[in-house]
PDB file of C-alpha atoms in Angstrom:
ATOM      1  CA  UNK C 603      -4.077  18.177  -8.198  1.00 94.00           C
ATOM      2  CA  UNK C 604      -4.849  14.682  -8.063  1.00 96.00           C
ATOM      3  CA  UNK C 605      -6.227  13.521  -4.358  1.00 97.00           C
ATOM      4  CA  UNK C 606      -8.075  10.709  -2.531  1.00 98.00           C
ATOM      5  CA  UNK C 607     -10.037  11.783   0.679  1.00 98.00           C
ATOM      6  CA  UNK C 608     -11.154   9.485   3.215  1.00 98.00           C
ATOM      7  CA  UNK C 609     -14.234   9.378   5.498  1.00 98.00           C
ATOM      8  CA  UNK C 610     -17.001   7.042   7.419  1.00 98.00           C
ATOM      9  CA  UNK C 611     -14.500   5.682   9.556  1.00 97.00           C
ATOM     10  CA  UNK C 612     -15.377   5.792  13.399  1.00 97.00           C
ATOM     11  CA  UNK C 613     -16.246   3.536  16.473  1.00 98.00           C
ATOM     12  CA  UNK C 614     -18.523   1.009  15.879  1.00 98.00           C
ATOM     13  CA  UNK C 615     -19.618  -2.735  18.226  1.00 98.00           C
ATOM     14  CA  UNK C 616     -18.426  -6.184  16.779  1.00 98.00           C
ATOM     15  CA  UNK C 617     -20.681  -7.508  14.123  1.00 98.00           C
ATOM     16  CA  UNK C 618     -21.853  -3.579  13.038  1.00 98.00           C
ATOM     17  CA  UNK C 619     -21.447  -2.419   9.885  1.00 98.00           C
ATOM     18  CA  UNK C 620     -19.425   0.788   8.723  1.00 98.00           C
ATOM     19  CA  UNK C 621     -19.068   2.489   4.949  1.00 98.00           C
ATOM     20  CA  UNK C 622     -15.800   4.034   4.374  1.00 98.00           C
ATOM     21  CA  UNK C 623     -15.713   6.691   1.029  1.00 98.00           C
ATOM     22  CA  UNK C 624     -12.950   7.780  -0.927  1.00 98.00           C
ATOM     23  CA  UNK C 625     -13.358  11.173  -2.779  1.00 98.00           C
ATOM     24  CA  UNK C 626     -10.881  11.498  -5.740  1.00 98.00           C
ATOM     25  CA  UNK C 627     -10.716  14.637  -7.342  1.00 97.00           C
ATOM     26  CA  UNK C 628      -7.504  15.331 -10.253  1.00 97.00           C
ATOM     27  CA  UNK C 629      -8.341  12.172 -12.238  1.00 97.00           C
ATOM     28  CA  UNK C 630     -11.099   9.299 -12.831  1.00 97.00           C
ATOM     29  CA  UNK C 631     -11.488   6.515 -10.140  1.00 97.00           C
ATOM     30  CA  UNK C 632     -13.254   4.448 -13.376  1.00 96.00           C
ATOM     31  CA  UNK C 633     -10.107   4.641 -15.213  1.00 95.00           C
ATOM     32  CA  UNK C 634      -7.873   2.991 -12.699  1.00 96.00           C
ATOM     33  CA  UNK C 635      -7.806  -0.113 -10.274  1.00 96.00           C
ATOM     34  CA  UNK C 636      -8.579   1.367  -6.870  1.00 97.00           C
ATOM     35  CA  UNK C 637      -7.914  -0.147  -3.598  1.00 98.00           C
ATOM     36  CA  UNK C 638      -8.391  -0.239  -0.402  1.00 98.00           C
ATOM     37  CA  UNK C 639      -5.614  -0.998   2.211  1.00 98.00           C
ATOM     38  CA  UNK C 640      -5.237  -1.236   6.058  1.00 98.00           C
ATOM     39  CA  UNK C 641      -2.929  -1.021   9.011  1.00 98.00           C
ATOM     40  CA  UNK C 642      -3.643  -1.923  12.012  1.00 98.00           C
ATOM     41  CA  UNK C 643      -2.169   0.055  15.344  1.00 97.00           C
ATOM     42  CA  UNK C 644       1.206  -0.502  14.970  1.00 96.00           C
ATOM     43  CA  UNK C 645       1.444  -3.098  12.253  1.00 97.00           C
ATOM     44  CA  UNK C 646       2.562  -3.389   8.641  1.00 97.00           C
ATOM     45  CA  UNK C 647       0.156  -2.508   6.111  1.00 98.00           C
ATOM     46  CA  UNK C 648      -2.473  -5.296   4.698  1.00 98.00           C
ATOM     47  CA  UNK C 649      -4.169  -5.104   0.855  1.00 97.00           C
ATOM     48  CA  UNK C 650      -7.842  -5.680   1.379  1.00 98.00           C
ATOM     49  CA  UNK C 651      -9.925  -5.235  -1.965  1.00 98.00           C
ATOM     50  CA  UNK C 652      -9.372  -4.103  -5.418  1.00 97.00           C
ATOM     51  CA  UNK C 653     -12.056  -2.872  -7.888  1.00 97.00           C
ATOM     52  CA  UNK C 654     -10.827  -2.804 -11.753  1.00 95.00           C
ATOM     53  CA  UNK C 655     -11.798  -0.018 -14.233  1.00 94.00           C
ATOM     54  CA  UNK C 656     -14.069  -2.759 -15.727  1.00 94.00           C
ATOM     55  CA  UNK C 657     -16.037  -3.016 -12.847  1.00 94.00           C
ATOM     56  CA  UNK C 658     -14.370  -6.921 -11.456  1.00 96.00           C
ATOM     57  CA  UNK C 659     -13.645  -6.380  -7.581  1.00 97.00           C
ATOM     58  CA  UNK C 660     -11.788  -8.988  -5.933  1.00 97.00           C
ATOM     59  CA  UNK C 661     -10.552  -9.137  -2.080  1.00 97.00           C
ATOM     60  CA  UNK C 662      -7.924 -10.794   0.657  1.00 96.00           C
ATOM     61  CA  UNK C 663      -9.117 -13.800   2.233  1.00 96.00           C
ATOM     62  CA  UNK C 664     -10.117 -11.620   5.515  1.00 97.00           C
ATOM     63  CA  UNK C 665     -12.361  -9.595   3.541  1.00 97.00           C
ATOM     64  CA  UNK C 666     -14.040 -12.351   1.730  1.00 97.00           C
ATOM     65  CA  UNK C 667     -18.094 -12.057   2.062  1.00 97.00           C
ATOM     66  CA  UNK C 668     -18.116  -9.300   4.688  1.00 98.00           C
ATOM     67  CA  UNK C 669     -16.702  -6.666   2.755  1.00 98.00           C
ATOM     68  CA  UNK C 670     -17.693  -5.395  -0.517  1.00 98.00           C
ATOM     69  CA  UNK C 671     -16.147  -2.385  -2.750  1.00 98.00           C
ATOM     70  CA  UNK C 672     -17.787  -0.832  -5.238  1.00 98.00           C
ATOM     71  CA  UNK C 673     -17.984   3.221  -6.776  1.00 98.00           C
ATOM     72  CA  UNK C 674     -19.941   5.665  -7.967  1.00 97.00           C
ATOM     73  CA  UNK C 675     -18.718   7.115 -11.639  1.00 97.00           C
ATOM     74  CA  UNK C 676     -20.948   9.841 -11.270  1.00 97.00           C
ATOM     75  CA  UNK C 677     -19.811  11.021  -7.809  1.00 98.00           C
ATOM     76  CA  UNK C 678     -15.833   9.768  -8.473  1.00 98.00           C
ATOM     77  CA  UNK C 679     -15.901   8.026  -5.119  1.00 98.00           C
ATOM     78  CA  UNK C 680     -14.989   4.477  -3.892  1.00 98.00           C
ATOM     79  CA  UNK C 681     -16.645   3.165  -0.878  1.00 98.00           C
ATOM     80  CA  UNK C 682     -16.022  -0.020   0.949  1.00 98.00           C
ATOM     81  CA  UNK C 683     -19.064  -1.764   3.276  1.00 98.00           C
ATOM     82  CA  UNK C 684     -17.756  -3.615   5.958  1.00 98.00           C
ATOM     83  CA  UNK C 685     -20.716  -5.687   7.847  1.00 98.00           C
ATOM     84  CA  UNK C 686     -19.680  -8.098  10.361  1.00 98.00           C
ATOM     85  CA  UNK C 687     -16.859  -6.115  11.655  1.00 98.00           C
ATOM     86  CA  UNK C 688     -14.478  -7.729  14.261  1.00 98.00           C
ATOM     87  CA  UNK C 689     -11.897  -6.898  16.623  1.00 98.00           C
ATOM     88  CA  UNK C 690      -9.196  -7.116  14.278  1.00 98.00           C
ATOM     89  CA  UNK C 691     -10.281  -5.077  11.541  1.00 98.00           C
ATOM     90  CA  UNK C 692      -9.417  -2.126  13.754  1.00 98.00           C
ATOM     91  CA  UNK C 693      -7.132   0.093  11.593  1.00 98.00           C
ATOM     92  CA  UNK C 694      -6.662   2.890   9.149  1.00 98.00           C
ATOM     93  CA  UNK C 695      -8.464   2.402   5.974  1.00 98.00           C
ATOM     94  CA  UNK C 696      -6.363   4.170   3.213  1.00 98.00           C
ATOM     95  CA  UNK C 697      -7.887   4.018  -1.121  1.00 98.00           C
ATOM     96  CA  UNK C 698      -4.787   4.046  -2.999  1.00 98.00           C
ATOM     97  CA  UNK C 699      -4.729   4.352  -6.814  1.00 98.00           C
ATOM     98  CA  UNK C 700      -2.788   1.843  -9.352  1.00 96.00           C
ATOM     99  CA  UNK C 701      -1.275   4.274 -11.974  1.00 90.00           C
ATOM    100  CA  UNK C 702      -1.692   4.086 -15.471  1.00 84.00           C
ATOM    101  CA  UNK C 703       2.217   3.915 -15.614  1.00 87.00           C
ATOM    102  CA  UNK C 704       3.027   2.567 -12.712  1.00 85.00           C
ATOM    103  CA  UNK C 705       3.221  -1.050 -13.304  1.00 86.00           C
ATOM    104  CA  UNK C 706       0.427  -2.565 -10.675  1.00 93.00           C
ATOM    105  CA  UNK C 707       2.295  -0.122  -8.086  1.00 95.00           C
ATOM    106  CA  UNK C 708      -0.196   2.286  -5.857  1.00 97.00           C
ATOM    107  CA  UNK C 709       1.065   5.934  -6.458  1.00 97.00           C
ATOM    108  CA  UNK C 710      -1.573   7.821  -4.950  1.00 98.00           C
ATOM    109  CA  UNK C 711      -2.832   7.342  -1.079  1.00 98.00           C
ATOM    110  CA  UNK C 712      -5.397   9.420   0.522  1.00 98.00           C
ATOM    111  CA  UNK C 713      -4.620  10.015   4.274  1.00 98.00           C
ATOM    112  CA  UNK C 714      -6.794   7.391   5.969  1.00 98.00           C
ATOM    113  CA  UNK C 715      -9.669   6.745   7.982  1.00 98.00           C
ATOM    114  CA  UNK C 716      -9.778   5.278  11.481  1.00 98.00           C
ATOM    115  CA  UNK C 717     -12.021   2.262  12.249  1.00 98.00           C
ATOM    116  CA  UNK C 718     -12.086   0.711  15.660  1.00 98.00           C
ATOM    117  CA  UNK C 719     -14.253  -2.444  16.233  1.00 98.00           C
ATOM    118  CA  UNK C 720     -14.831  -2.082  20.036  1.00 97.00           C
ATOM    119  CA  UNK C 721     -17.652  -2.847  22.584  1.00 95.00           C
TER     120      UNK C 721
ATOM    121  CA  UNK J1104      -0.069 -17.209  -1.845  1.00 82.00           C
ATOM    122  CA  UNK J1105       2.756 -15.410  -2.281  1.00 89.00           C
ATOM    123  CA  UNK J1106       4.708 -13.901   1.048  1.00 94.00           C
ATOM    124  CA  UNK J1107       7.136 -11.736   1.017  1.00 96.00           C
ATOM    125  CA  UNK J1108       9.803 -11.658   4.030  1.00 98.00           C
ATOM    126  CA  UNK J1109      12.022  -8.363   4.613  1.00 98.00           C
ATOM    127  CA  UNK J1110      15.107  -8.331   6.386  1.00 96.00           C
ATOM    128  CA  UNK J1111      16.709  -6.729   8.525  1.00 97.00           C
ATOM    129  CA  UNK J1112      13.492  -5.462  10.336  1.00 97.00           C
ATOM    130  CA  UNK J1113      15.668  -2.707  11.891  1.00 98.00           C
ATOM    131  CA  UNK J1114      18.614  -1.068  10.411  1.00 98.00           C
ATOM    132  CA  UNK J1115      20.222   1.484  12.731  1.00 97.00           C
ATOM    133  CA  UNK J1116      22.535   3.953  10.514  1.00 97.00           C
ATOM    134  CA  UNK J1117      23.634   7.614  10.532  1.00 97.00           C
ATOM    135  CA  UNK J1118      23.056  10.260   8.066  1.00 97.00           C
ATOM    136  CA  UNK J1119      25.084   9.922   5.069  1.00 97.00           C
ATOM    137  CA  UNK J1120      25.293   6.089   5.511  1.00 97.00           C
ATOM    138  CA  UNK J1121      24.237   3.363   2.817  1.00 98.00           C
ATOM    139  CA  UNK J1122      21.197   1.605   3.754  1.00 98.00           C
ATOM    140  CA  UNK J1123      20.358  -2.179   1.860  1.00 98.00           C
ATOM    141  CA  UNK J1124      16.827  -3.237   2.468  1.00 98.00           C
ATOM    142  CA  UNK J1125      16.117  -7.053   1.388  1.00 98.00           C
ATOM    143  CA  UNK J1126      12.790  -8.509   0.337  1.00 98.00           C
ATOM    144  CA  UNK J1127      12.758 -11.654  -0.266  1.00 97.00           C
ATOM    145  CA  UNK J1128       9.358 -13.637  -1.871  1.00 94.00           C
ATOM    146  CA  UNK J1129       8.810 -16.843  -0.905  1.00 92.00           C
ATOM    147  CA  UNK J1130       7.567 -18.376  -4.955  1.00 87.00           C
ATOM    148  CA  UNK J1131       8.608 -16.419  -8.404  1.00 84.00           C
ATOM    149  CA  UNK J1132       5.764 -14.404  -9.464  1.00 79.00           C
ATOM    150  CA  UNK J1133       6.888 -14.199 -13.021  1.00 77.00           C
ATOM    151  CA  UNK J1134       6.735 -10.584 -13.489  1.00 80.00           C
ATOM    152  CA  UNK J1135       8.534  -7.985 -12.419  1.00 79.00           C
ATOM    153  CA  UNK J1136       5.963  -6.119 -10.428  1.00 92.00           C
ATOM    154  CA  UNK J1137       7.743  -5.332  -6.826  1.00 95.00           C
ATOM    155  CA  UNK J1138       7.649  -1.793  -5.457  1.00 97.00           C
ATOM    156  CA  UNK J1139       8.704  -0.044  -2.564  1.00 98.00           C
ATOM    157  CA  UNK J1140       6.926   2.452  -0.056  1.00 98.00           C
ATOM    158  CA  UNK J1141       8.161   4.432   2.525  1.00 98.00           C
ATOM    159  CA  UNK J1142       6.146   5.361   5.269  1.00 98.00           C
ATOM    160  CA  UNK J1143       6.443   8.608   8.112  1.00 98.00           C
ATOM    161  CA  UNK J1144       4.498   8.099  11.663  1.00 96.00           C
ATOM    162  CA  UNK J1145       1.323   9.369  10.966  1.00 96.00           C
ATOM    163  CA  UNK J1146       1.794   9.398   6.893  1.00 97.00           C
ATOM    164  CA  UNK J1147       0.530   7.174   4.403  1.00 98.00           C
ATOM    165  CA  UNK J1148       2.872   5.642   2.461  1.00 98.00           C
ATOM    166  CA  UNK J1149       4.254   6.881  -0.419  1.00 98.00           C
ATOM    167  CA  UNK J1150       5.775   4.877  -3.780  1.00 98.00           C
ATOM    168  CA  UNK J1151       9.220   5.138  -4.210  1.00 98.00           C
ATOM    169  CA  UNK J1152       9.863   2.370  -7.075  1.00 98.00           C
ATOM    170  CA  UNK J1153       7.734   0.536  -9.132  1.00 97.00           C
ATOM    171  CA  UNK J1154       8.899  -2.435 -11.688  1.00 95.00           C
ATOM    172  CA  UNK J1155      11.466  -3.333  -9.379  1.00 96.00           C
ATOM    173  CA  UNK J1156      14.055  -0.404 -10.302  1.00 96.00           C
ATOM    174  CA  UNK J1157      11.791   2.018 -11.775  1.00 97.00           C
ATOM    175  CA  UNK J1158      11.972   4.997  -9.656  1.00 97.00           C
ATOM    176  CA  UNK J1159       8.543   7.239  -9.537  1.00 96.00           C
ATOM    177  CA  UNK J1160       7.798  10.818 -10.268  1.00 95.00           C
ATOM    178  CA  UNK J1161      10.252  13.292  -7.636  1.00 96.00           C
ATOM    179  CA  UNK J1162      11.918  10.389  -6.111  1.00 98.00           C
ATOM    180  CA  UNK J1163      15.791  11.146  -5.417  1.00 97.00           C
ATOM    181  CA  UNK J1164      18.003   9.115  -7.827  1.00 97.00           C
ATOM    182  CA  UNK J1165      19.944   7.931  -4.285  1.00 98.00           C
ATOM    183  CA  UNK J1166      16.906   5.478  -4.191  1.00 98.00           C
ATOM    184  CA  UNK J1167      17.612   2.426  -6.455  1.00 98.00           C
ATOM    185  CA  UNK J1168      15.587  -0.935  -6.964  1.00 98.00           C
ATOM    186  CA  UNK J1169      16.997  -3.852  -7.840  1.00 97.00           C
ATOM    187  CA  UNK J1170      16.661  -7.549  -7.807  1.00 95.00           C
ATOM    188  CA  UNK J1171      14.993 -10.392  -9.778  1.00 92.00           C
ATOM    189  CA  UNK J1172      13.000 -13.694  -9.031  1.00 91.00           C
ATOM    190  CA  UNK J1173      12.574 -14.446  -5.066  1.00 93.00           C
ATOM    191  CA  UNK J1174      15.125 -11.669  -4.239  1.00 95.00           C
ATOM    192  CA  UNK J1175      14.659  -7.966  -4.404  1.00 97.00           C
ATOM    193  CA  UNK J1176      17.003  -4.992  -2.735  1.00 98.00           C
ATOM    194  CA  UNK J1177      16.268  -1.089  -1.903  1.00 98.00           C
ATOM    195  CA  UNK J1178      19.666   0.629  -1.733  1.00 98.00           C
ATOM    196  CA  UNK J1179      19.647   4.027  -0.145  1.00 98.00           C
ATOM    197  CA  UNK J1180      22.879   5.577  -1.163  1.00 97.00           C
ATOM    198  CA  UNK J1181      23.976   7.889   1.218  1.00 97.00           C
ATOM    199  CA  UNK J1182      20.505   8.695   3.925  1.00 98.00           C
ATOM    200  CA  UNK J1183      19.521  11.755   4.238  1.00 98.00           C
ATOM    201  CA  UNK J1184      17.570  13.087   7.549  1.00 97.00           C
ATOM    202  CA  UNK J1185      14.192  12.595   5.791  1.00 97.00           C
ATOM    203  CA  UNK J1186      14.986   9.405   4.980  1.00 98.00           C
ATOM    204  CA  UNK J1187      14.523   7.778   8.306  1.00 97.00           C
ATOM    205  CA  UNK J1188      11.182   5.826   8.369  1.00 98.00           C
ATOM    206  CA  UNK J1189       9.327   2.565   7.547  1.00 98.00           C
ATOM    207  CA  UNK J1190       9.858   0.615   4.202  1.00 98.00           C
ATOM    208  CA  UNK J1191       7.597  -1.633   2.863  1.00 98.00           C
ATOM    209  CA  UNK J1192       7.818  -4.164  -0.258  1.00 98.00           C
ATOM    210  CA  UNK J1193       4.674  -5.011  -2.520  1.00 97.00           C
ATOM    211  CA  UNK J1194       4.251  -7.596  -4.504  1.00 95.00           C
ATOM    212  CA  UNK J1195       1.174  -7.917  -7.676  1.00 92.00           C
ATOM    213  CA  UNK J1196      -0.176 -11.306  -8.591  1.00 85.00           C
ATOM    214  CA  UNK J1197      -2.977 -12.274  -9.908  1.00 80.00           C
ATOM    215  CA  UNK J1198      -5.380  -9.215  -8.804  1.00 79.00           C
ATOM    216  CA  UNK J1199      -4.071  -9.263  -5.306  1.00 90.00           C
ATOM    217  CA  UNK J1200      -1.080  -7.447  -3.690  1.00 94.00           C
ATOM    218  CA  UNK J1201       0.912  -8.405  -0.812  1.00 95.00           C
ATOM    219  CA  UNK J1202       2.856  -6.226   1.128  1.00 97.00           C
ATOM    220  CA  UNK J1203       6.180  -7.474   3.349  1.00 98.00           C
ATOM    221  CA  UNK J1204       6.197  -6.780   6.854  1.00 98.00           C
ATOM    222  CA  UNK J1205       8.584  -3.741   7.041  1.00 98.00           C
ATOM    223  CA  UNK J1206      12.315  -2.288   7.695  1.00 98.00           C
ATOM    224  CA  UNK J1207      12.619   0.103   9.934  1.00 98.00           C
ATOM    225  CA  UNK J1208      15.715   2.632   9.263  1.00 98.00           C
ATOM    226  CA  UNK J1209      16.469   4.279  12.468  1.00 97.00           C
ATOM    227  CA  UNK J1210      19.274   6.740  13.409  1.00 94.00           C
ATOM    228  CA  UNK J1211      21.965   5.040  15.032  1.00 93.00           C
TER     229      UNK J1211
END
């Protein structure tokens, strides 16, 4: 079965730092784009970064040098680091996979992670 | 940047009703690569149609895509119970999505 499985999310003080992880199991995270994408409480949801299979990682303006996403072949995870965190990055984290076939369209979602920037 | 705007943001209907959800993008992208998610409380979202009208894997044919340039339509034939929830529109350009803000189909 192909899957993503979050973790690392959890409480942490303006300007901390937090690593989410994505565990993919059922296919190759090096062999797709993966993303990450958030929602805050009650909002719509937000694209934050993108990592290509050949390694080029690119992000939304509010992730821009305080978030960085990267993976681990060997483990099949994707992790995001998130330093400088602010109120407003409060949300669920979800990976989500671009299909092969699926035209630039994310057809797999793992269930999400909670982060809430609080002091 | 592209944004995309969806309309209405609440659509109250009853079961066996046709729904018509409207996202509408605010420059041409020149490609065809809109999709649509639909989203449960507490759920991630899942794809419903990619390219536009392309419809993915064990999605009901009484979902349909359709549209072209700054204007793009999901048409739910006749809703079903399940079929009450969030939609979203997403929009690839350039190595960065965009998702719209959401239609809410509620039963009326």
């Amino acid at each position: 079965d192909v899957q993503l499985v979050e973790s690392g999310g959890g409480l942490v003080q303006p300007g901390g730092s937090l690593r989410l992880f994505c565990a993919a199991s059922g296919f190759t995270v090096s062999n797709n784009y993966m993303n990450w994408v958030r929602q805050a409480p009650g909002k719509g949801l937000e694209w934050v970064s993108v990592i290509h299979n050949n390694g080029g990682t690119y992000y939304a303006d509010s992730a821009k040098g305080r978030f960085a996403i990267s993976r681990d072949n060997s483990k099949n995870t994707l992790y995001l680091q998130m330093n400088n965190l602010r109120a407003e990055d409060t949300a669920v984290y979800y990976c989500a996979r671009v299909g092969t076939w699926s035209r630039y369209a994310m057809d797999v979602w793992g269930q999400g992670t909670t982060v809430t920037v609080s002091s | 940047e592209i944004v995309l705007t969806q309309s209405p943001g609440t659509l109250s209907l009853s079961p066996g009703e046709r729904a018509t959800l409207s996202c509408r993008a605010s420059q041409i992208s020149g490609n065809s690569y809109l999709a649509w998610y639909q989203q449960k409380p507490g759920q991630a979202p899942r794809l419903l149609i990619y390219d536009t009208s392309s419809r993915a894997t064990g999605i009901p044919d009484r979902f349909s895509g359709g549209g072209s340039g700054t204007d793009f339509t999901l048409t739910i034939s006749r809703l079903e119970p399940e079929d009450f929830a969030v939609y979203y529109c997403q929009q690839y350009g350039t190595s960065l999505w965009t998702f719209g803000q959401g239609t809410k189909v509620e039963i009326k």
